[in-house]
Amino acid sequence: MDNGLAHEESAFINFRRYVPGLMEHGFQWVDIKQLRFAAESVDDRGLLAALIGHEQFRDDYAGGGVLPDGPRHGPYLLRLITPDLYESISHEKAVQILREWMDPLRDVFTELEADLQREVFARLAAADGIYYLSELGDEAIHDWGRVHDSFHEFVLIDRPAERITLIVAADD
């Protein structure tokens, strides 16, 4: 276990974004990392701190993968991310953020919808706590951190299952 957390599994859902009538296209994707924690683990803020300290958190989400000693997390400098930057949000708010991010694709791909239901929305529904990473601002962006058009990060805590799940939804 690393910082009291053990990485169990990861999933990645990648799909092409195309907006009819616009020339813009690219990719949207969701990265899911699931970790196990001990039943006697600390409160939610302590679990967030353990996640931030875990090597699986050191992912720039730009093709480099997890770098155990990496200084980046997504578009941000890792050293500037703290548990206090995560806002507790409702299940409904999390679904709203994701549905708005997915639009206009939301009703188009039934296979995609099934994957998202299984890997993302079912996990959201099972979570006891849902935390959303606030926008950190320009001073927290690393040297090439603007490669993502959007970057949404959720941390789900499921105490009965003793799991914490990191979900990143972004596009480029």
PDB file of N, CA and C in Angstrom, residues 11-113:
ATOM      1  N   ALA A  11      -9.376   2.173 -15.772  1.00  0.00           N
ATOM      2  CA  ALA A  11     -10.145   2.055 -17.011  1.00  0.00           C
ATOM      3  C   ALA A  11      -9.978   3.357 -17.779  1.00  0.00           C
ATOM      4  N   PHE A  12     -10.096   3.268 -19.093  1.00  0.00           N
ATOM      5  CA  PHE A  12      -9.956   4.444 -19.942  1.00  0.00           C
ATOM      6  C   PHE A  12     -10.987   4.359 -21.047  1.00  0.00           C
ATOM      7  N   ILE A  13     -11.782   5.413 -21.205  1.00  0.00           N
ATOM      8  CA  ILE A  13     -12.797   5.477 -22.248  1.00  0.00           C
ATOM      9  C   ILE A  13     -12.440   6.665 -23.126  1.00  0.00           C
ATOM     10  N   ASN A  14     -12.215   6.400 -24.403  1.00  0.00           N
ATOM     11  CA  ASN A  14     -11.783   7.433 -25.339  1.00  0.00           C
ATOM     12  C   ASN A  14     -12.781   7.495 -26.488  1.00  0.00           C
ATOM     13  N   PHE A  15     -13.215   8.694 -26.849  1.00  0.00           N
ATOM     14  CA  PHE A  15     -14.145   8.810 -27.960  1.00  0.00           C
ATOM     15  C   PHE A  15     -13.920  10.121 -28.703  1.00  0.00           C
ATOM     16  N   ARG A  16     -14.233  10.095 -29.983  1.00  0.00           N
ATOM     17  CA  ARG A  16     -14.046  11.262 -30.834  1.00  0.00           C
ATOM     18  C   ARG A  16     -15.187  12.246 -30.603  1.00  0.00           C
ATOM     19  N   ARG A  17     -14.834  13.508 -30.536  1.00  0.00           N
ATOM     20  CA  ARG A  17     -15.819  14.577 -30.368  1.00  0.00           C
ATOM     21  C   ARG A  17     -15.984  15.266 -31.720  1.00  0.00           C
ATOM     22  N   TYR A  18     -17.220  15.377 -32.162  1.00  0.00           N
ATOM     23  CA  TYR A  18     -17.508  16.117 -33.385  1.00  0.00           C
ATOM     24  C   TYR A  18     -18.789  16.901 -33.162  1.00  0.00           C
ATOM     25  N   VAL A  19     -18.723  18.182 -33.416  1.00  0.00           N
ATOM     26  CA  VAL A  19     -19.896  19.032 -33.258  1.00  0.00           C
ATOM     27  C   VAL A  19     -20.420  19.354 -34.652  1.00  0.00           C
ATOM     28  N   PRO A  20     -21.615  18.821 -35.012  1.00  0.00           N
ATOM     29  CA  PRO A  20     -22.159  19.083 -36.350  1.00  0.00           C
ATOM     30  C   PRO A  20     -22.248  20.582 -36.620  1.00  0.00           C
ATOM     31  N   GLY A  21     -21.850  20.967 -37.827  1.00  0.00           N
ATOM     32  CA  GLY A  21     -21.909  22.370 -38.206  1.00  0.00           C
ATOM     33  C   GLY A  21     -20.631  23.130 -37.890  1.00  0.00           C
ATOM     34  N   LEU A  22     -19.761  22.518 -37.111  1.00  0.00           N
ATOM     35  CA  LEU A  22     -18.482  23.148 -36.777  1.00  0.00           C
ATOM     36  C   LEU A  22     -17.363  22.276 -37.318  1.00  0.00           C
ATOM     37  N   MET A  23     -16.265  22.878 -37.612  1.00  0.00           N
ATOM     38  CA  MET A  23     -15.109  22.118 -38.092  1.00  0.00           C
ATOM     39  C   MET A  23     -14.337  21.513 -36.915  1.00  0.00           C
ATOM     40  N   GLU A  24     -14.675  21.909 -35.717  1.00  0.00           N
ATOM     41  CA  GLU A  24     -13.939  21.462 -34.542  1.00  0.00           C
ATOM     42  C   GLU A  24     -14.182  19.979 -34.260  1.00  0.00           C
ATOM     43  N   HIS A  25     -13.123  19.271 -34.012  1.00  0.00           N
ATOM     44  CA  HIS A  25     -13.231  17.891 -33.557  1.00  0.00           C
ATOM     45  C   HIS A  25     -11.971  17.559 -32.777  1.00  0.00           C
ATOM     46  N   GLY A  26     -12.029  16.541 -32.040  1.00  0.00           N
ATOM     47  CA  GLY A  26     -10.914  16.116 -31.216  1.00  0.00           C
ATOM     48  C   GLY A  26     -11.342  14.880 -30.461  1.00  0.00           C
ATOM     49  N   PHE A  27     -10.805  14.714 -29.282  1.00  0.00           N
ATOM     50  CA  PHE A  27     -11.151  13.559 -28.475  1.00  0.00           C
ATOM     51  C   PHE A  27     -11.601  13.978 -27.096  1.00  0.00           C
ATOM     52  N   GLN A  28     -12.551  13.261 -26.570  1.00  0.00           N
ATOM     53  CA  GLN A  28     -12.950  13.358 -25.184  1.00  0.00           C
ATOM     54  C   GLN A  28     -12.629  12.012 -24.581  1.00  0.00           C
ATOM     55  N   TRP A  29     -12.292  12.004 -23.310  1.00  0.00           N
ATOM     56  CA  TRP A  29     -11.941  10.750 -22.670  1.00  0.00           C
ATOM     57  C   TRP A  29     -12.188  10.843 -21.174  1.00  0.00           C
ATOM     58  N   VAL A  30     -12.330   9.667 -20.590  1.00  0.00           N
ATOM     59  CA  VAL A  30     -12.492   9.546 -19.141  1.00  0.00           C
ATOM     60  C   VAL A  30     -11.472   8.523 -18.659  1.00  0.00           C
ATOM     61  N   ASP A  31     -10.694   8.908 -17.653  1.00  0.00           N
ATOM     62  CA  ASP A  31      -9.710   8.029 -17.034  1.00  0.00           C
ATOM     63  C   ASP A  31     -10.198   7.729 -15.617  1.00  0.00           C
ATOM     64  N   ILE A  32     -10.256   6.455 -15.272  1.00  0.00           N
ATOM     65  CA  ILE A  32     -10.756   6.026 -13.957  1.00  0.00           C
ATOM     66  C   ILE A  32      -9.673   5.215 -13.272  1.00  0.00           C
ATOM     67  N   LYS A  33      -9.327   5.624 -12.061  1.00  0.00           N
ATOM     68  CA  LYS A  33      -8.361   4.881 -11.250  1.00  0.00           C
ATOM     69  C   LYS A  33      -9.059   4.530  -9.938  1.00  0.00           C
ATOM     70  N   GLN A  34      -9.064   3.248  -9.620  1.00  0.00           N
ATOM     71  CA  GLN A  34      -9.713   2.782  -8.395  1.00  0.00           C
ATOM     72  C   GLN A  34      -8.659   2.270  -7.434  1.00  0.00           C
ATOM     73  N   LEU A  35      -8.754   2.726  -6.185  1.00  0.00           N
ATOM     74  CA  LEU A  35      -7.814   2.322  -5.146  1.00  0.00           C
ATOM     75  C   LEU A  35      -8.584   1.840  -3.927  1.00  0.00           C
ATOM     76  N   ARG A  36      -7.987   0.925  -3.204  1.00  0.00           N
ATOM     77  CA  ARG A  36      -8.600   0.383  -1.985  1.00  0.00           C
ATOM     78  C   ARG A  36      -7.948   1.033  -0.774  1.00  0.00           C
ATOM     79  N   PHE A  37      -8.769   1.255   0.256  1.00  0.00           N
ATOM     80  CA  PHE A  37      -8.243   1.756   1.526  1.00  0.00           C
ATOM     81  C   PHE A  37      -8.730   0.872   2.655  1.00  0.00           C
ATOM     82  N   ALA A  38      -8.050   0.954   3.775  1.00  0.00           N
ATOM     83  CA  ALA A  38      -8.404   0.138   4.946  1.00  0.00           C
ATOM     84  C   ALA A  38      -9.667   0.687   5.603  1.00  0.00           C
ATOM     85  N   ALA A  39     -10.474  -0.203   6.141  1.00  0.00           N
ATOM     86  CA  ALA A  39     -11.742   0.186   6.753  1.00  0.00           C
ATOM     87  C   ALA A  39     -11.559   1.229   7.843  1.00  0.00           C
ATOM     88  N   GLU A  40     -10.462   1.157   8.559  1.00  0.00           N
ATOM     89  CA  GLU A  40     -10.240   2.102   9.654  1.00  0.00           C
ATOM     90  C   GLU A  40      -9.595   3.406   9.196  1.00  0.00           C
ATOM     91  N   SER A  41      -9.604   3.665   7.895  1.00  0.00           N
ATOM     92  CA  SER A  41      -8.980   4.869   7.358  1.00  0.00           C
ATOM     93  C   SER A  41      -9.594   6.125   7.942  1.00  0.00           C
ATOM     94  N   VAL A  42      -8.836   7.174   7.808  1.00  0.00           N
ATOM     95  CA  VAL A  42      -9.203   8.477   8.350  1.00  0.00           C
ATOM     96  C   VAL A  42     -10.411   9.062   7.625  1.00  0.00           C
ATOM     97  N   ASP A  43     -10.739  10.287   7.969  1.00  0.00           N
ATOM     98  CA  ASP A  43     -11.880  10.971   7.365  1.00  0.00           C
ATOM     99  C   ASP A  43     -11.625  11.246   5.875  1.00  0.00           C
ATOM    100  N   ASP A  44     -12.621  11.832   5.222  1.00  0.00           N
ATOM    101  CA  ASP A  44     -12.528  12.070   3.784  1.00  0.00           C
ATOM    102  C   ASP A  44     -11.336  12.943   3.415  1.00  0.00           C
ATOM    103  N   ARG A  45     -11.065  13.983   4.182  1.00  0.00           N
ATOM    104  CA  ARG A  45      -9.922  14.867   3.878  1.00  0.00           C
ATOM    105  C   ARG A  45      -8.606  14.091   3.976  1.00  0.00           C
ATOM    106  N   GLY A  46      -8.526  13.186   4.929  1.00  0.00           N
ATOM    107  CA  GLY A  46      -7.339  12.335   5.037  1.00  0.00           C
ATOM    108  C   GLY A  46      -7.196  11.407   3.850  1.00  0.00           C
ATOM    109  N   LEU A  47      -8.313  10.887   3.356  1.00  0.00           N
ATOM    110  CA  LEU A  47      -8.270  10.041   2.156  1.00  0.00           C
ATOM    111  C   LEU A  47      -7.867  10.855   0.931  1.00  0.00           C
ATOM    112  N   LEU A  48      -8.355  12.095   0.832  1.00  0.00           N
ATOM    113  CA  LEU A  48      -7.943  12.956  -0.279  1.00  0.00           C
ATOM    114  C   LEU A  48      -6.442  13.224  -0.216  1.00  0.00           C
ATOM    115  N   ALA A  49      -5.921  13.470   0.975  1.00  0.00           N
ATOM    116  CA  ALA A  49      -4.477  13.693   1.133  1.00  0.00           C
ATOM    117  C   ALA A  49      -3.686  12.449   0.735  1.00  0.00           C
ATOM    118  N   ALA A  50      -4.180  11.277   1.121  1.00  0.00           N
ATOM    119  CA  ALA A  50      -3.504  10.025   0.746  1.00  0.00           C
ATOM    120  C   ALA A  50      -3.522   9.842  -0.772  1.00  0.00           C
ATOM    121  N   LEU A  51      -4.637  10.178  -1.405  1.00  0.00           N
ATOM    122  CA  LEU A  51      -4.723  10.067  -2.862  1.00  0.00           C
ATOM    123  C   LEU A  51      -3.728  11.014  -3.533  1.00  0.00           C
ATOM    124  N   ILE A  52      -3.664  12.247  -3.081  1.00  0.00           N
ATOM    125  CA  ILE A  52      -2.733  13.225  -3.654  1.00  0.00           C
ATOM    126  C   ILE A  52      -1.296  12.739  -3.505  1.00  0.00           C
ATOM    127  N   GLY A  53      -0.996  12.034  -2.432  1.00  0.00           N
ATOM    128  CA  GLY A  53       0.344  11.514  -2.206  1.00  0.00           C
ATOM    129  C   GLY A  53       0.646  10.210  -2.924  1.00  0.00           C
ATOM    130  N   HIS A  54      -0.347   9.591  -3.517  1.00  0.00           N
ATOM    131  CA  HIS A  54      -0.172   8.295  -4.172  1.00  0.00           C
ATOM    132  C   HIS A  54       0.450   8.464  -5.557  1.00  0.00           C
ATOM    133  N   GLU A  55       1.277   7.509  -5.962  1.00  0.00           N
ATOM    134  CA  GLU A  55       1.938   7.599  -7.275  1.00  0.00           C
ATOM    135  C   GLU A  55       0.943   7.622  -8.431  1.00  0.00           C
ATOM    136  N   GLN A  56      -0.224   6.994  -8.294  1.00  0.00           N
ATOM    137  CA  GLN A  56      -1.219   7.004  -9.369  1.00  0.00           C
ATOM    138  C   GLN A  56      -1.762   8.417  -9.641  1.00  0.00           C
ATOM    139  N   PHE A  57      -1.592   9.318  -8.696  1.00  0.00           N
ATOM    140  CA  PHE A  57      -2.043  10.693  -8.850  1.00  0.00           C
ATOM    141  C   PHE A  57      -1.087  11.497  -9.726  1.00  0.00           C
ATOM    142  N   ARG A  58       0.113  10.986  -9.912  1.00  0.00           N
ATOM    143  CA  ARG A  58       1.147  11.687 -10.691  1.00  0.00           C
ATOM    144  C   ARG A  58       1.021  11.333 -12.171  1.00  0.00           C
ATOM    145  N   ASP A  59      -0.065  11.780 -12.750  1.00  0.00           N
ATOM    146  CA  ASP A  59      -0.379  11.504 -14.153  1.00  0.00           C
ATOM    147  C   ASP A  59      -0.683  12.845 -14.812  1.00  0.00           C
ATOM    148  N   ASP A  60       0.000  13.143 -15.917  1.00  0.00           N
ATOM    149  CA  ASP A  60      -0.250  14.414 -16.593  1.00  0.00           C
ATOM    150  C   ASP A  60      -1.431  14.329 -17.568  1.00  0.00           C
ATOM    151  N   TYR A  61      -1.957  13.137 -17.780  1.00  0.00           N
ATOM    152  CA  TYR A  61      -3.096  12.894 -18.674  1.00  0.00           C
ATOM    153  C   TYR A  61      -2.848  13.474 -20.062  1.00  0.00           C
ATOM    154  N   ALA A  62      -1.610  13.404 -20.498  1.00  0.00           N
ATOM    155  CA  ALA A  62      -1.261  13.897 -21.832  1.00  0.00           C
ATOM    156  C   ALA A  62      -0.410  12.881 -22.571  1.00  0.00           C
ATOM    157  N   GLY A  63      -0.530  11.620 -22.208  1.00  0.00           N
ATOM    158  CA  GLY A  63       0.181  10.564 -22.906  1.00  0.00           C
ATOM    159  C   GLY A  63       1.386  10.023 -22.174  1.00  0.00           C
ATOM    160  N   GLY A  64       1.840  10.700 -21.141  1.00  0.00           N
ATOM    161  CA  GLY A  64       3.018  10.244 -20.410  1.00  0.00           C
ATOM    162  C   GLY A  64       2.731   9.167 -19.388  1.00  0.00           C
ATOM    163  N   GLY A  65       1.464   9.032 -19.005  1.00  0.00           N
ATOM    164  CA  GLY A  65       1.096   8.043 -17.999  1.00  0.00           C
ATOM    165  C   GLY A  65       1.526   8.467 -16.607  1.00  0.00           C
ATOM    166  N   VAL A  66       1.508   7.517 -15.697  1.00  0.00           N
ATOM    167  CA  VAL A  66       1.881   7.765 -14.307  1.00  0.00           C
ATOM    168  C   VAL A  66       3.403   7.811 -14.205  1.00  0.00           C
ATOM    169  N   LEU A  67       3.910   8.871 -13.630  1.00  0.00           N
ATOM    170  CA  LEU A  67       5.341   9.019 -13.370  1.00  0.00           C
ATOM    171  C   LEU A  67       5.515   9.070 -11.857  1.00  0.00           C
ATOM    172  N   PRO A  68       6.013   8.003 -11.230  1.00  0.00           N
ATOM    173  CA  PRO A  68       6.069   7.927  -9.768  1.00  0.00           C
ATOM    174  C   PRO A  68       6.697   9.141  -9.082  1.00  0.00           C
ATOM    175  N   ASP A  69       7.645   9.789  -9.721  1.00  0.00           N
ATOM    176  CA  ASP A  69       8.265  10.980  -9.135  1.00  0.00           C
ATOM    177  C   ASP A  69       7.882  12.240  -9.902  1.00  0.00           C
ATOM    178  N   GLY A  70       6.836  12.156 -10.707  1.00  0.00           N
ATOM    179  CA  GLY A  70       6.446  13.285 -11.553  1.00  0.00           C
ATOM    180  C   GLY A  70       5.940  14.484 -10.763  1.00  0.00           C
ATOM    181  N   PRO A  71       6.152  15.688 -11.322  1.00  0.00           N
ATOM    182  CA  PRO A  71       5.732  16.918 -10.650  1.00  0.00           C
ATOM    183  C   PRO A  71       4.359  17.427 -11.081  1.00  0.00           C
ATOM    184  N   ARG A  72       3.660  16.668 -11.949  1.00  0.00           N
ATOM    185  CA  ARG A  72       2.422  17.158 -12.531  1.00  0.00           C
ATOM    186  C   ARG A  72       1.232  16.249 -12.206  1.00  0.00           C
ATOM    187  N   HIS A  73       0.080  16.888 -12.164  1.00  0.00           N
ATOM    188  CA  HIS A  73      -1.197  16.172 -12.105  1.00  0.00           C
ATOM    189  C   HIS A  73      -2.111  16.895 -13.079  1.00  0.00           C
ATOM    190  N   GLY A  74      -2.411  16.222 -14.196  1.00  0.00           N
ATOM    191  CA  GLY A  74      -3.197  16.890 -15.228  1.00  0.00           C
ATOM    192  C   GLY A  74      -2.495  18.166 -15.636  1.00  0.00           C
ATOM    193  N   PRO A  75      -3.242  19.266 -15.738  1.00  0.00           N
ATOM    194  CA  PRO A  75      -2.627  20.526 -16.146  1.00  0.00           C
ATOM    195  C   PRO A  75      -1.913  21.258 -15.005  1.00  0.00           C
ATOM    196  N   TYR A  76      -1.944  20.683 -13.807  1.00  0.00           N
ATOM    197  CA  TYR A  76      -1.500  21.402 -12.611  1.00  0.00           C
ATOM    198  C   TYR A  76      -0.151  20.920 -12.077  1.00  0.00           C
ATOM    199  N   LEU A  77       0.507  21.821 -11.382  1.00  0.00           N
ATOM    200  CA  LEU A  77       1.693  21.463 -10.612  1.00  0.00           C
ATOM    201  C   LEU A  77       1.219  20.712  -9.376  1.00  0.00           C
ATOM    202  N   LEU A  78       1.715  19.522  -9.203  1.00  0.00           N
ATOM    203  CA  LEU A  78       1.283  18.647  -8.114  1.00  0.00           C
ATOM    204  C   LEU A  78       1.432  19.306  -6.741  1.00  0.00           C
ATOM    205  N   ARG A  79       2.501  20.033  -6.520  1.00  0.00           N
ATOM    206  CA  ARG A  79       2.788  20.619  -5.209  1.00  0.00           C
ATOM    207  C   ARG A  79       1.744  21.645  -4.766  1.00  0.00           C
ATOM    208  N   LEU A  80       0.915  22.117  -5.697  1.00  0.00           N
ATOM    209  CA  LEU A  80      -0.093  23.117  -5.359  1.00  0.00           C
ATOM    210  C   LEU A  80      -1.475  22.525  -5.094  1.00  0.00           C
ATOM    211  N   ILE A  81      -1.607  21.216  -5.212  1.00  0.00           N
ATOM    212  CA  ILE A  81      -2.907  20.569  -4.988  1.00  0.00           C
ATOM    213  C   ILE A  81      -2.996  20.095  -3.548  1.00  0.00           C
ATOM    214  N   THR A  82      -4.058  20.498  -2.876  1.00  0.00           N
ATOM    215  CA  THR A  82      -4.294  20.111  -1.483  1.00  0.00           C
ATOM    216  C   THR A  82      -5.727  19.589  -1.342  1.00  0.00           C
ATOM    217  N   PRO A  83      -6.016  18.855  -0.276  1.00  0.00           N
ATOM    218  CA  PRO A  83      -7.384  18.376  -0.060  1.00  0.00           C
ATOM    219  C   PRO A  83      -8.411  19.505   0.026  1.00  0.00           C
ATOM    220  N   ASP A  84      -8.000  20.677   0.495  1.00  0.00           N
ATOM    221  CA  ASP A  84      -8.936  21.798   0.631  1.00  0.00           C
ATOM    222  C   ASP A  84      -9.442  22.334  -0.701  1.00  0.00           C
ATOM    223  N   LEU A  85      -8.788  21.983  -1.798  1.00  0.00           N
ATOM    224  CA  LEU A  85      -9.217  22.441  -3.118  1.00  0.00           C
ATOM    225  C   LEU A  85     -10.379  21.613  -3.667  1.00  0.00           C
ATOM    226  N   TYR A  86     -10.704  20.520  -2.998  1.00  0.00           N
ATOM    227  CA  TYR A  86     -11.798  19.662  -3.434  1.00  0.00           C
ATOM    228  C   TYR A  86     -13.078  20.075  -2.732  1.00  0.00           C
ATOM    229  N   GLU A  87     -14.106  20.320  -3.535  1.00  0.00           N
ATOM    230  CA  GLU A  87     -15.417  20.718  -3.025  1.00  0.00           C
ATOM    231  C   GLU A  87     -16.327  19.495  -2.976  1.00  0.00           C
ATOM    232  N   SER A  88     -16.995  19.318  -1.857  1.00  0.00           N
ATOM    233  CA  SER A  88     -17.975  18.250  -1.758  1.00  0.00           C
ATOM    234  C   SER A  88     -19.198  18.645  -2.587  1.00  0.00           C
ATOM    235  N   ILE A  89     -19.596  17.755  -3.518  1.00  0.00           N
ATOM    236  CA  ILE A  89     -20.753  18.046  -4.362  1.00  0.00           C
ATOM    237  C   ILE A  89     -21.727  16.871  -4.312  1.00  0.00           C
ATOM    238  N   SER A  90     -22.941  17.143  -4.736  1.00  0.00           N
ATOM    239  CA  SER A  90     -23.978  16.104  -4.755  1.00  0.00           C
ATOM    240  C   SER A  90     -23.818  15.217  -5.985  1.00  0.00           C
ATOM    241  N   HIS A  91     -24.440  14.063  -5.907  1.00  0.00           N
ATOM    242  CA  HIS A  91     -24.491  13.149  -7.051  1.00  0.00           C
ATOM    243  C   HIS A  91     -25.099  13.858  -8.254  1.00  0.00           C
ATOM    244  N   GLU A  92     -26.182  14.598  -8.027  1.00  0.00           N
ATOM    245  CA  GLU A  92     -26.870  15.289  -9.113  1.00  0.00           C
ATOM    246  C   GLU A  92     -25.962  16.328  -9.780  1.00  0.00           C
ATOM    247  N   LYS A  93     -25.195  17.063  -8.981  1.00  0.00           N
ATOM    248  CA  LYS A  93     -24.282  18.072  -9.523  1.00  0.00           C
ATOM    249  C   LYS A  93     -23.179  17.406 -10.348  1.00  0.00           C
ATOM    250  N   ALA A  94     -22.638  16.293  -9.871  1.00  0.00           N
ATOM    251  CA  ALA A  94     -21.596  15.575 -10.610  1.00  0.00           C
ATOM    252  C   ALA A  94     -22.132  15.089 -11.957  1.00  0.00           C
ATOM    253  N   VAL A  95     -23.319  14.525 -11.965  1.00  0.00           N
ATOM    254  CA  VAL A  95     -23.924  14.054 -13.211  1.00  0.00           C
ATOM    255  C   VAL A  95     -24.163  15.234 -14.151  1.00  0.00           C
ATOM    256  N   GLN A  96     -24.620  16.355 -13.619  1.00  0.00           N
ATOM    257  CA  GLN A  96     -24.852  17.541 -14.439  1.00  0.00           C
ATOM    258  C   GLN A  96     -23.558  18.019 -15.107  1.00  0.00           C
ATOM    259  N   ILE A  97     -22.476  18.089 -14.350  1.00  0.00           N
ATOM    260  CA  ILE A  97     -21.184  18.512 -14.900  1.00  0.00           C
ATOM    261  C   ILE A  97     -20.767  17.582 -16.037  1.00  0.00           C
ATOM    262  N   LEU A  98     -20.876  16.281 -15.808  1.00  0.00           N
ATOM    263  CA  LEU A  98     -20.469  15.312 -16.827  1.00  0.00           C
ATOM    264  C   LEU A  98     -21.377  15.356 -18.056  1.00  0.00           C
ATOM    265  N   ARG A  99     -22.680  15.472 -17.854  1.00  0.00           N
ATOM    266  CA  ARG A  99     -23.610  15.519 -18.998  1.00  0.00           C
ATOM    267  C   ARG A  99     -23.380  16.775 -19.831  1.00  0.00           C
ATOM    268  N   GLU A 100     -23.146  17.899 -19.189  1.00  0.00           N
ATOM    269  CA  GLU A 100     -22.869  19.136 -19.930  1.00  0.00           C
ATOM    270  C   GLU A 100     -21.553  19.016 -20.692  1.00  0.00           C
ATOM    271  N   TRP A 101     -20.559  18.383 -20.103  1.00  0.00           N
ATOM    272  CA  TRP A 101     -19.276  18.182 -20.764  1.00  0.00           C
ATOM    273  C   TRP A 101     -19.445  17.265 -21.979  1.00  0.00           C
ATOM    274  N   MET A 102     -20.274  16.238 -21.869  1.00  0.00           N
ATOM    275  CA  MET A 102     -20.486  15.279 -22.958  1.00  0.00           C
ATOM    276  C   MET A 102     -21.315  15.857 -24.100  1.00  0.00           C
ATOM    277  N   ASP A 103     -22.221  16.749 -23.812  1.00  0.00           N
ATOM    278  CA  ASP A 103     -23.117  17.286 -24.823  1.00  0.00           C
ATOM    279  C   ASP A 103     -22.307  17.861 -25.966  1.00  0.00           C
ATOM    280  N   PRO A 104     -22.618  17.641 -27.230  1.00  0.00           N
ATOM    281  CA  PRO A 104     -23.849  17.104 -27.791  1.00  0.00           C
ATOM    282  C   PRO A 104     -23.814  15.601 -28.067  1.00  0.00           C
ATOM    283  N   LEU A 105     -22.818  14.897 -27.579  1.00  0.00           N
ATOM    284  CA  LEU A 105     -22.689  13.465 -27.860  1.00  0.00           C
ATOM    285  C   LEU A 105     -23.618  12.590 -27.038  1.00  0.00           C
ATOM    286  N   ARG A 106     -24.177  13.127 -26.010  1.00  0.00           N
ATOM    287  CA  ARG A 106     -24.864  12.375 -24.985  1.00  0.00           C
ATOM    288  C   ARG A 106     -25.879  11.361 -25.514  1.00  0.00           C
ATOM    289  N   ASP A 107     -26.609  11.675 -26.531  1.00  0.00           N
ATOM    290  CA  ASP A 107     -27.638  10.758 -27.023  1.00  0.00           C
ATOM    291  C   ASP A 107     -27.215   9.987 -28.273  1.00  0.00           C
ATOM    292  N   VAL A 108     -25.962  10.110 -28.676  1.00  0.00           N
ATOM    293  CA  VAL A 108     -25.541   9.580 -29.968  1.00  0.00           C
ATOM    294  C   VAL A 108     -25.052   8.139 -29.904  1.00  0.00           C
ATOM    295  N   PHE A 109     -24.221   7.803 -28.966  1.00  0.00           N
ATOM    296  CA  PHE A 109     -23.535   6.518 -28.979  1.00  0.00           C
ATOM    297  C   PHE A 109     -24.028   5.626 -27.845  1.00  0.00           C
ATOM    298  N   THR A 110     -24.810   4.628 -28.164  1.00  0.00           N
ATOM    299  CA  THR A 110     -25.337   3.764 -27.106  1.00  0.00           C
ATOM    300  C   THR A 110     -24.234   2.921 -26.470  1.00  0.00           C
ATOM    301  N   GLU A 111     -23.244   2.477 -27.245  1.00  0.00           N
ATOM    302  CA  GLU A 111     -22.129   1.714 -26.674  1.00  0.00           C
ATOM    303  C   GLU A 111     -21.322   2.590 -25.716  1.00  0.00           C
ATOM    304  N   LEU A 112     -21.087   3.820 -26.117  1.00  0.00           N
ATOM    305  CA  LEU A 112     -20.393   4.769 -25.249  1.00  0.00           C
ATOM    306  C   LEU A 112     -21.191   5.007 -23.974  1.00  0.00           C
ATOM    307  N   GLU A 113     -22.480   5.189 -24.118  1.00  0.00           N
ATOM    308  CA  GLU A 113     -23.333   5.418 -22.962  1.00  0.00           C
ATOM    309  C   GLU A 113     -23.276   4.232 -21.999  1.00  0.00           C
TER     310      GLU A 113
END
